CSV table of C-alpha atoms in Angstrom, one decimal:
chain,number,residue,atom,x,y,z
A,1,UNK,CA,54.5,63.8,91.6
A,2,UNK,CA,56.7,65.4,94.3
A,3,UNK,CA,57.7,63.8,97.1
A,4,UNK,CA,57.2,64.7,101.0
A,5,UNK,CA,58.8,63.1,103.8
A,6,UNK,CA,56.9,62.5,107.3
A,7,UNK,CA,58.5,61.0,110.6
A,8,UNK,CA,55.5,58.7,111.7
A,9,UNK,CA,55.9,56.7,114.6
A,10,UNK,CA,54.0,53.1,115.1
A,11,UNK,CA,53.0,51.9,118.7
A,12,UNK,CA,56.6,50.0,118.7
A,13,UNK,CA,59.1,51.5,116.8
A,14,UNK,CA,60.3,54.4,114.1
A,15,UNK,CA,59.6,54.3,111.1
A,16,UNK,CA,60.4,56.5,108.0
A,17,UNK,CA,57.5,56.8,105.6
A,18,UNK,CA,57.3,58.4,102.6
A,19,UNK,CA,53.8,59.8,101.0
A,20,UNK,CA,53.3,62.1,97.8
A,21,UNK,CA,51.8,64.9,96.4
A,22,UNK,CA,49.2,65.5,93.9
A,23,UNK,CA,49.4,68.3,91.3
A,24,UNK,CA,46.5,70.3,91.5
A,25,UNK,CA,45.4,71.1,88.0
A,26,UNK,CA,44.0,74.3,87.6
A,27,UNK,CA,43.8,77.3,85.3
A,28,UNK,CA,47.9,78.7,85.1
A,29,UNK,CA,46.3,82.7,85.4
A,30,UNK,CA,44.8,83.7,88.4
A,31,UNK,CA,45.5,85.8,91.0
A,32,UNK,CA,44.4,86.0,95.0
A,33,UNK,CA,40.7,87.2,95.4
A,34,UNK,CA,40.8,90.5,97.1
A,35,UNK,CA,37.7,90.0,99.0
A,36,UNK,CA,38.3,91.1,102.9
A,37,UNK,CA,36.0,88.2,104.6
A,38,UNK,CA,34.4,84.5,103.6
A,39,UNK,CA,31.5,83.3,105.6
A,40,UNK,CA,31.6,79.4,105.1
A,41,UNK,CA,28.2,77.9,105.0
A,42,UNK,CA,26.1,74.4,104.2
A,43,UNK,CA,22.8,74.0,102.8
A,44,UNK,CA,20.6,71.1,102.1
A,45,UNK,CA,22.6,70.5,98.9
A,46,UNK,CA,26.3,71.7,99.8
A,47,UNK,CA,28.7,74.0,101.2
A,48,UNK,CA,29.6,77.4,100.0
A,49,UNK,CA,31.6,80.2,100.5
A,50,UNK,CA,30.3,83.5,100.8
A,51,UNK,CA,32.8,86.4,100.5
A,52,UNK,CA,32.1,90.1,101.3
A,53,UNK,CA,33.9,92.7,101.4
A,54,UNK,CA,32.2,94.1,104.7
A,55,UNK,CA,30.5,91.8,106.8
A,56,UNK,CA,28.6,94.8,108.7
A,57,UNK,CA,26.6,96.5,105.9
A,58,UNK,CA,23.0,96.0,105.0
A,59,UNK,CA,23.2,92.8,102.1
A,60,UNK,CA,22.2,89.8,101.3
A,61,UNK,CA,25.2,87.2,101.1
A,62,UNK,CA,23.7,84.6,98.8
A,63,UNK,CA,25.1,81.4,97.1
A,64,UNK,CA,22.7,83.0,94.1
A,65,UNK,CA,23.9,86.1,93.8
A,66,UNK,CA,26.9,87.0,96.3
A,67,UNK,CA,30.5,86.0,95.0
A,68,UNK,CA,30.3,82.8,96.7
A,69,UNK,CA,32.0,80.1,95.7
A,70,UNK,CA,30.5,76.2,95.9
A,71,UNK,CA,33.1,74.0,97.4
A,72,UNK,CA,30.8,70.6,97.9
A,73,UNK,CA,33.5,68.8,95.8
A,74,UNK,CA,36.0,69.3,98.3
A,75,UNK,CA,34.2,68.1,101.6
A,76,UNK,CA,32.9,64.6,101.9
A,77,UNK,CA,30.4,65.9,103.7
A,78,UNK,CA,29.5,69.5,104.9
A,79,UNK,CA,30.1,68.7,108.5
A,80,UNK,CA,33.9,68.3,107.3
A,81,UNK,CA,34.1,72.3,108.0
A,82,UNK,CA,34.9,71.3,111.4
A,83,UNK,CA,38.2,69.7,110.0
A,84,UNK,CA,39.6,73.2,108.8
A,85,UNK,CA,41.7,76.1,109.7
A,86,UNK,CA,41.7,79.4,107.9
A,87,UNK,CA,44.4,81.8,108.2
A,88,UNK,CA,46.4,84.6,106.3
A,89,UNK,CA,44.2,84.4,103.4
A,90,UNK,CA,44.3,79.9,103.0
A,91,UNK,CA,42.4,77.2,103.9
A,92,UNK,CA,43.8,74.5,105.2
A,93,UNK,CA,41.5,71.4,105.6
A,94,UNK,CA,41.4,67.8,105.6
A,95,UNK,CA,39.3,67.0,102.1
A,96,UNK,CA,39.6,63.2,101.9
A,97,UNK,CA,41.4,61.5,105.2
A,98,UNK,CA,44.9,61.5,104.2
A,99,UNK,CA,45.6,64.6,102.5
A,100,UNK,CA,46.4,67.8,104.3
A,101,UNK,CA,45.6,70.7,101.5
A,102,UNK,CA,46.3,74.0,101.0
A,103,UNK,CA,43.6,76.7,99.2
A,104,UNK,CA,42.9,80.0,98.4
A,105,UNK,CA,40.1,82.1,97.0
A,106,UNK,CA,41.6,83.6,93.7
A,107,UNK,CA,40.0,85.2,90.4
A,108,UNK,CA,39.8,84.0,87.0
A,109,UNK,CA,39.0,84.8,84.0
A,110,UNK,CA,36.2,82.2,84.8
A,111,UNK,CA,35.1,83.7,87.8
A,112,UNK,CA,36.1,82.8,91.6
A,113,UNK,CA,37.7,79.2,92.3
A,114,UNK,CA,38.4,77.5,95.1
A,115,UNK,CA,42.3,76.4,93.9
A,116,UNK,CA,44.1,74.1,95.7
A,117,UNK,CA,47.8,75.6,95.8
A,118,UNK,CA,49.7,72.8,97.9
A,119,UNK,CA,49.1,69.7,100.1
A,120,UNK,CA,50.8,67.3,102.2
A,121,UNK,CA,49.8,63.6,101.7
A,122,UNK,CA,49.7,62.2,105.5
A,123,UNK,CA,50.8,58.0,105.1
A,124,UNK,CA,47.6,57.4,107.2
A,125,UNK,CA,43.8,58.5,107.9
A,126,UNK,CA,44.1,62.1,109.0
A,127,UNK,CA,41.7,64.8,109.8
A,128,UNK,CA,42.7,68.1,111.3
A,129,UNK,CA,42.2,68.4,115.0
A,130,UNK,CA,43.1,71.1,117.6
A,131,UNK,CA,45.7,73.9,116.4
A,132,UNK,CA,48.1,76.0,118.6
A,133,UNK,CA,47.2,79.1,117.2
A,134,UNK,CA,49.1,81.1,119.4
A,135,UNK,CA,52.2,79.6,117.8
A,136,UNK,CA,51.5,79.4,114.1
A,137,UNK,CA,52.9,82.1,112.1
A,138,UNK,CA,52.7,83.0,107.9
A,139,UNK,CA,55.3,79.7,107.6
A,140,UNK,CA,54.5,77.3,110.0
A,141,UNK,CA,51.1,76.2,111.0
A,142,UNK,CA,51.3,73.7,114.9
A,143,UNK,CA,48.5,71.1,115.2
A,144,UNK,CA,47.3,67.6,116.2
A,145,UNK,CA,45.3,65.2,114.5
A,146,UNK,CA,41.8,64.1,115.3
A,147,UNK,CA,40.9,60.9,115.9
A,148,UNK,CA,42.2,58.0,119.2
A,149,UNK,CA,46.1,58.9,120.0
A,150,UNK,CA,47.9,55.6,119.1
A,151,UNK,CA,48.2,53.3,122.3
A,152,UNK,CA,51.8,52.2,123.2
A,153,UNK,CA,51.2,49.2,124.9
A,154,UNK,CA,54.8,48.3,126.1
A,155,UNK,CA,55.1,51.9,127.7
A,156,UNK,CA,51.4,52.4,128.9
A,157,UNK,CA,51.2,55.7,127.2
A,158,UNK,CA,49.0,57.1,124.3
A,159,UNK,CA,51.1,59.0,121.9
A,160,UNK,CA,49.5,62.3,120.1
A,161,UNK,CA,51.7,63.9,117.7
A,162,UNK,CA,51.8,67.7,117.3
A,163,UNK,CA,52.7,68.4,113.8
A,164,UNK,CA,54.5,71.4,112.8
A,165,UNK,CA,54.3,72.4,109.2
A,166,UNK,CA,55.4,74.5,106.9
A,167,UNK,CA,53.1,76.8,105.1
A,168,UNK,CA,55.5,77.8,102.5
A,169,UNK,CA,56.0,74.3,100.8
A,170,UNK,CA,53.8,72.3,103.2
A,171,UNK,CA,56.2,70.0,103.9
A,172,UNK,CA,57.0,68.7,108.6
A,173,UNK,CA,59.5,70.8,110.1
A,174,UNK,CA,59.1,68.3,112.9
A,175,UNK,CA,56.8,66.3,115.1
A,176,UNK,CA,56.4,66.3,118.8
A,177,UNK,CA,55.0,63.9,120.8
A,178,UNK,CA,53.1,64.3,124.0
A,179,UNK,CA,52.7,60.4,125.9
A,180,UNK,CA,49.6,60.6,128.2
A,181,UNK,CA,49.7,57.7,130.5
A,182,UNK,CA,46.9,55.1,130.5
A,183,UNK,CA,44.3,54.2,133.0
A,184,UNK,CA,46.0,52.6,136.1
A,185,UNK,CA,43.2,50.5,136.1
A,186,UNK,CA,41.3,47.8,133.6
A,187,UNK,CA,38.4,48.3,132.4
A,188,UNK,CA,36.0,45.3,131.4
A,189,UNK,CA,32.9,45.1,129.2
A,190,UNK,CA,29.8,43.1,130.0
A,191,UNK,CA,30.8,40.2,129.0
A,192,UNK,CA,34.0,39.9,131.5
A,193,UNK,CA,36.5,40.3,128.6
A,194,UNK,CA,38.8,43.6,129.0
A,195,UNK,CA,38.0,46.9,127.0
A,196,UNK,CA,40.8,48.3,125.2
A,197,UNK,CA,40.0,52.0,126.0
A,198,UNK,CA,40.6,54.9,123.9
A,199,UNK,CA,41.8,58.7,124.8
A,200,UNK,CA,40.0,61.4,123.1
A,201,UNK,CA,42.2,64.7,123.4
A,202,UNK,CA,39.8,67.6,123.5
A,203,UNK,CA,41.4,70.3,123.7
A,204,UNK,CA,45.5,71.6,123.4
A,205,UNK,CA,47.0,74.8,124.5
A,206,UNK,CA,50.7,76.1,124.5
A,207,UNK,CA,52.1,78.2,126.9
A,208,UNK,CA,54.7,79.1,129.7
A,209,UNK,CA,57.2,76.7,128.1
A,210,UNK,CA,54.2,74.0,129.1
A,211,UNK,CA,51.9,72.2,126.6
A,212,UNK,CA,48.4,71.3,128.3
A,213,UNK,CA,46.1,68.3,126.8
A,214,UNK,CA,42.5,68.3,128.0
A,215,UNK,CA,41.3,64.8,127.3
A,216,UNK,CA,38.8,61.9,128.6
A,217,UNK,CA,39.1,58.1,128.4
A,218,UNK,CA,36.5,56.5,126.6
A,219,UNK,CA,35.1,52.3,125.8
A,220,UNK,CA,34.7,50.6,123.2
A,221,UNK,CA,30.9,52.1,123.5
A,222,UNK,CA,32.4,55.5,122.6
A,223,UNK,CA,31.1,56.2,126.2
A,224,UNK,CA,33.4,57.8,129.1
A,225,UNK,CA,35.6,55.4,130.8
A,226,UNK,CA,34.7,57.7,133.9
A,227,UNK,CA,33.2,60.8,135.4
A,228,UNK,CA,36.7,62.6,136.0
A,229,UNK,CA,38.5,65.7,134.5
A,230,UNK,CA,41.7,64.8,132.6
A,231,UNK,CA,44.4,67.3,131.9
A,232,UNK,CA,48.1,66.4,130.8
A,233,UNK,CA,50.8,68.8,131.0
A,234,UNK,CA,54.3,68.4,130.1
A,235,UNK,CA,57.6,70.8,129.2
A,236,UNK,CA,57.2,72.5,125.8
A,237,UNK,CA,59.3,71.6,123.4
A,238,UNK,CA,60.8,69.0,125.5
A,239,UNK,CA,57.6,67.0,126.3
A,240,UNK,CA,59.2,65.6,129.2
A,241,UNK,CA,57.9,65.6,132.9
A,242,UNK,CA,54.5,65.4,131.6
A,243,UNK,CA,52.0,64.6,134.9
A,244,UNK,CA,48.2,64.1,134.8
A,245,UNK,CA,45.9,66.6,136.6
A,246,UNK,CA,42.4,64.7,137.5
A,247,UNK,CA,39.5,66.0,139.0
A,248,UNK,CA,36.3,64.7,140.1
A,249,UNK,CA,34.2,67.9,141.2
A,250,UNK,CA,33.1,68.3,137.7
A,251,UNK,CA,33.0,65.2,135.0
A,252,UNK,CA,35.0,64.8,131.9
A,253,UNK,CA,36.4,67.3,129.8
A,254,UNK,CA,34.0,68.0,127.1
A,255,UNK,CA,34.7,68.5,123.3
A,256,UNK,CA,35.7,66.5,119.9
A,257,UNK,CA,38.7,65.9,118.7
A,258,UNK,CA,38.7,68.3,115.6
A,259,UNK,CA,39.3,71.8,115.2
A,260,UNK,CA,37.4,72.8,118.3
A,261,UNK,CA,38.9,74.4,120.9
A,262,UNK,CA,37.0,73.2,124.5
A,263,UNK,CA,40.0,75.4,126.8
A,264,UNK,CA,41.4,78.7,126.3
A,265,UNK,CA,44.3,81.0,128.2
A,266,UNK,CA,43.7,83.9,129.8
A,267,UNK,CA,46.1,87.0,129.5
A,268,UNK,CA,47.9,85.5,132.5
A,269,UNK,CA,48.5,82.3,130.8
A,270,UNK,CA,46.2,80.2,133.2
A,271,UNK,CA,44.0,77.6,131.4
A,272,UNK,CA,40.5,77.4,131.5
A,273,UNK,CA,38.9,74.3,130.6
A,274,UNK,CA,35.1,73.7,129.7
A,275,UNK,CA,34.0,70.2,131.4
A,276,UNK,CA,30.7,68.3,131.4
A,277,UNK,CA,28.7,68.7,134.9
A,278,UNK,CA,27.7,66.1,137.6
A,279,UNK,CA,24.1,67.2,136.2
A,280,UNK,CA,23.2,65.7,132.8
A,281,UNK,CA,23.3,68.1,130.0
A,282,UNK,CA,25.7,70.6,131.9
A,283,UNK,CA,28.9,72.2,131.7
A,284,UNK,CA,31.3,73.4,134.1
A,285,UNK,CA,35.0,75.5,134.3
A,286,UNK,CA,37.9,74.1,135.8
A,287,UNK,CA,41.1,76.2,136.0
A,288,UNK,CA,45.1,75.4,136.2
A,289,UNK,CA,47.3,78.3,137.4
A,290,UNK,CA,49.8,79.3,135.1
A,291,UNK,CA,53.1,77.1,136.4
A,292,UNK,CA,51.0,74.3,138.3
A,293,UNK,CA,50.6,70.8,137.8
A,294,UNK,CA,47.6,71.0,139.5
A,295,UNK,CA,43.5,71.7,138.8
A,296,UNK,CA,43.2,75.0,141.0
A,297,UNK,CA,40.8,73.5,143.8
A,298,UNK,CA,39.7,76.9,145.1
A,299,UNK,CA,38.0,77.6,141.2
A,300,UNK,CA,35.4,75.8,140.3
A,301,UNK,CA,32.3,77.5,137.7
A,302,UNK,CA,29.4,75.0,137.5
A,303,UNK,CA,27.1,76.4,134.7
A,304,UNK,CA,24.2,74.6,135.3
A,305,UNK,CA,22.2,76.5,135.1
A,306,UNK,CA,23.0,78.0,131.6
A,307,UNK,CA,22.1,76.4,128.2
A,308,UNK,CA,26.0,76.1,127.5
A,309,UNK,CA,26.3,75.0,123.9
A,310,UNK,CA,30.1,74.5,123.9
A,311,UNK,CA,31.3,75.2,120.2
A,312,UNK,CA,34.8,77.0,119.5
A,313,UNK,CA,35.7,78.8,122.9
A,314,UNK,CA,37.1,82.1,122.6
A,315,UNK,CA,39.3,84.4,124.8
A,316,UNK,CA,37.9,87.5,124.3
A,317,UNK,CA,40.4,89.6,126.4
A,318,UNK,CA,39.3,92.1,129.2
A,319,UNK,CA,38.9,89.0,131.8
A,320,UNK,CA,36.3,87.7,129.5
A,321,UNK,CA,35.5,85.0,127.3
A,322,UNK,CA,33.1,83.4,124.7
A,323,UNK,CA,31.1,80.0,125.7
A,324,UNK,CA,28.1,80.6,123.4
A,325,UNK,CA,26.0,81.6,123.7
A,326,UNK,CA,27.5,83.4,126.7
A,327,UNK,CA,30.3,85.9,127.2
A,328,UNK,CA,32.0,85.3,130.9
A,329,UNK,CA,34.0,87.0,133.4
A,330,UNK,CA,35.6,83.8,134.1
A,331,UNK,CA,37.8,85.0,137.1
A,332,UNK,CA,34.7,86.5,139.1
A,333,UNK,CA,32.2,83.4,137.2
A,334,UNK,CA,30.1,85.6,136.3
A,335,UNK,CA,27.5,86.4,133.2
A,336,UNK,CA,28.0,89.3,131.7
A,337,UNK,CA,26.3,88.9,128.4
A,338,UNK,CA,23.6,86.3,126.9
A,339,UNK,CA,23.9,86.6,122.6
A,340,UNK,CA,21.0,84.9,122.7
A,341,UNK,CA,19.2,87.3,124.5
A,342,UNK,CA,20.5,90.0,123.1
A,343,UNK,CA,20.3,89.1,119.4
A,344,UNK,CA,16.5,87.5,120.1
A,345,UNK,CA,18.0,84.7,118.1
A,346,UNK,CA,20.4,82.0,118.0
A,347,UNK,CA,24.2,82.3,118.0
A,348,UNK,CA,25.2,79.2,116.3
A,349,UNK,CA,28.3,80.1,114.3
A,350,UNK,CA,31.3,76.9,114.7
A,351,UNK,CA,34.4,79.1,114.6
A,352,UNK,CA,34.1,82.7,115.0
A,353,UNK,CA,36.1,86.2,114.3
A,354,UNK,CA,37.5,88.3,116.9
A,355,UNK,CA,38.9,91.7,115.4
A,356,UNK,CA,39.1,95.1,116.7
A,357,UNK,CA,38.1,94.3,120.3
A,358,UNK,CA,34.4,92.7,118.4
A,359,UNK,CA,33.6,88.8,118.6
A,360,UNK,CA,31.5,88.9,114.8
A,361,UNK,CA,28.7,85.3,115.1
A,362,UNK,CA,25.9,84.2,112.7
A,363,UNK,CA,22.7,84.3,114.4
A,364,UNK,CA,19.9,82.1,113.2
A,365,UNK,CA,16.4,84.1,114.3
A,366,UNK,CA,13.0,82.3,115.3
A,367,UNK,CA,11.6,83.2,112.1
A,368,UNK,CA,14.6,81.3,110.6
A,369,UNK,CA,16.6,84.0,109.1
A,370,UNK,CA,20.2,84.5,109.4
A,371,UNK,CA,22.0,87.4,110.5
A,372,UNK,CA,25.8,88.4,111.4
A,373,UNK,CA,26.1,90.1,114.8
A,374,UNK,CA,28.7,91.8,116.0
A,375,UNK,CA,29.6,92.1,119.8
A,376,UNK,CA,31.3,94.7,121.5
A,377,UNK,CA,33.2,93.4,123.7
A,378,UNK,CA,34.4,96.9,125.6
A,379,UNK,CA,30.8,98.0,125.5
A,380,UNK,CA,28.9,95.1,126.1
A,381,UNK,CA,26.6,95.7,123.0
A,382,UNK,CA,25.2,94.1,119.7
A,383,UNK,CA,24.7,95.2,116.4
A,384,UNK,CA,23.3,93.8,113.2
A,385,UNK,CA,25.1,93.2,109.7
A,386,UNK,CA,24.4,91.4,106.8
A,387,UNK,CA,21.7,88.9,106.1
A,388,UNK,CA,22.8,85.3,105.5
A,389,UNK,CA,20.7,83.5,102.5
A,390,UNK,CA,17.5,82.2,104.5
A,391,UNK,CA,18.3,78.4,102.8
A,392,UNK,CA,21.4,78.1,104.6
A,393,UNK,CA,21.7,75.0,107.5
A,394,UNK,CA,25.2,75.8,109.4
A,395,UNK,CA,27.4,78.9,109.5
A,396,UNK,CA,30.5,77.2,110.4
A,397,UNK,CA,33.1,79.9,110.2
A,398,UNK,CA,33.3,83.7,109.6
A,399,UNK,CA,37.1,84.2,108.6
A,400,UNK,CA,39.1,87.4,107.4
A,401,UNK,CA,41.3,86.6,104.7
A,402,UNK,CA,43.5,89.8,104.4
């Protein structure tokens, strides 16, 4: 056993907590599978990866006869996708609740495994939530957990930790916290007795020496306290001056807390954010300006009329962005492509590549095939690449990993 340390911090005081490793054991000869891409998928009886070495030519990527690998043993369940973060050639992903684990793809003489390399044992439940991807480089990976932020009841504040690791021994460099005041008002259940509500962050960007939160209170019902948008944003790294933007021409801001991103930056560095809509069932945009403290009350994008499916959002670059199924000119709210349209089929893909100017989605068709699309993003067209095995339930991510 090796030992890491973690700064954790209760609701009332500092505490220093200790948590351990596990030795993976695994063959001692292997080296890093030099496959260019892995398309992770579920189907009724696990989850797999699918590797290629070019996504766009005319296969079949099959758990049968592609060199896939099955990694059921390391999710709890295959929706647990949504808990990791591929990059440089690793996945990282929360496999059990506490530990934080690093893999790779490599070959042995026993054909492709799914090796675990490293990990980080967390002191409590942890699950991966929203990553600063901007800021994570080949040795340090930033994130948040998923999951309520702790409640500090003597401060009025919710703490969320933002974790920064190290990739090279997976060990904290530090933790920052951002403290997101509560309610200034109670809330009561039925019964007359006060609700202890929750904040669910949504979404977290880095940028401009400011760190933004897009969040929504929630009750003991899992139900929205309210029908407001919530953004925190505070200095980066300080974490001080942090202020709450609210607004109630759209409702809360939508999303999970795992690896989902429901906000993006544009090249400007103003922040998008993807809310629910007064309507049921609809989304809206709110923006920030890049250096205010403020929602920008002359922007407001109601999508209503769009079948928004949220999902991973995407800033494509060229004023535009991904909000599948639609790409959007989001300054001038405007459509300028449908995927669904386009591909007659539906884009359903959790976490998707961007490369080479081309957003790269699995498409599910009516006659339940599955099919990788690429987009052009500079010339607003599609084309078709490989076929995904037709027994396949959920694309979750299309990654490169070299």
């Amino acid at each position: 056993m090796k030992k890491n340390r973690l700064f954790g911090f209760c609701a009332f005081a500092a505490l220093l907590l200790a948590s351990c490793k596990d030795s993976p054991n695994v063959p001692e000869v292997t080296t890093p599978e030099p496959t260019e891409y892995s398309v992770w998928v579920a189907t009724a009886n696990g989850s797999y990866l699918l590797t290629t070495d070019e996504i766009m030519k005319d296969t079949l990527l099959s758990p049968a006869n592609n060199k896939g690998v099955d990694i059921t043993g390391n999710l709890p369940q295959a929706r647990y996708a949504g808990y990791a973060y591929i990059f440089n050639g690793y996945y990282y992903l929360s496999n059990d609740g506490t530990r934080f684990s690093k893999h790779q793809l490599v070959q042995t003489p026993q054909g492709l495994l799914f090796k675990e390399v490293d990990n980080y044992a967390f002191p409590s439940d942890f699950y991966l939530g929203k990553v600063a991807s901007q800021f994570s480089t080949n040795d340090e990976i930033v994130f948040t957990s998923t999951g309520a932020s702790d409640a500090n009841l003597e401060k009025k504040i919710f703490e969320k930790d933002i974790y920064f690791m190290n990739t090279k021994d997976m060990t904290l460099n530090k933790t920052l916290k951002a403290q997101i005041p509560m309610l200034d008002y109670t809330v009561y259940k039925k019964d007359g007795t006060v609700d202890p509500t929750i904040l669910n962050v949504t979404s977290m960007r880095v940028a401009g020496g400011k760190a933004y939160f897009g969040f929504f209170y929630y009750d003991s019902d899992y139900k929205p306290v309210n029908k407001k948008a919530y953004a925190y944003i505070c200095d980066y790294p300080s974490m001080a001056n942090g202020h709450i933007m609210s607004d109630d021409r759209a409702s809360y801001v939508a999303g999970h807390w795992q690896r989902e991103n429901y906000s993006f930056l544009d090249d400007n560095n103003n922040l998008y954010l993807l809310t629910r809509g007064k309507t049921d069932g609809t989304f809206a945009i709110l923006r920030v300006n890049n250096g205010q403290t403020e929602f920008d009350k002359s922007y407001l994008y109601d999508l209503k009329d769009y079948a928004v499916k949220g999902g991973d959002l995407a800033w494509l670059g060229d004023g535009k962005a991904y909000i599948r199924p639609y790409v959007i000119d989001v300054a001038n709210k405007r459509i300028v492509a449908n995927l669904a349209e386009m591909t007659g089929g539906d884009p359903t893909t959790t976490i998707n590549l961007i490369q080479d100017g081309n957003l790269y989605t699995a498409v599910k068709t009516p006659a339940s095939k599955w099919f990788i699309y690429e987009y052009n993003i500079k010339n607003n067209s599609v084309k078709k690449g490989a076929e995904i095995d037709p027994g396949v339930t959920q694309v979750y991510h299309i990654n490169k990993l070299k």
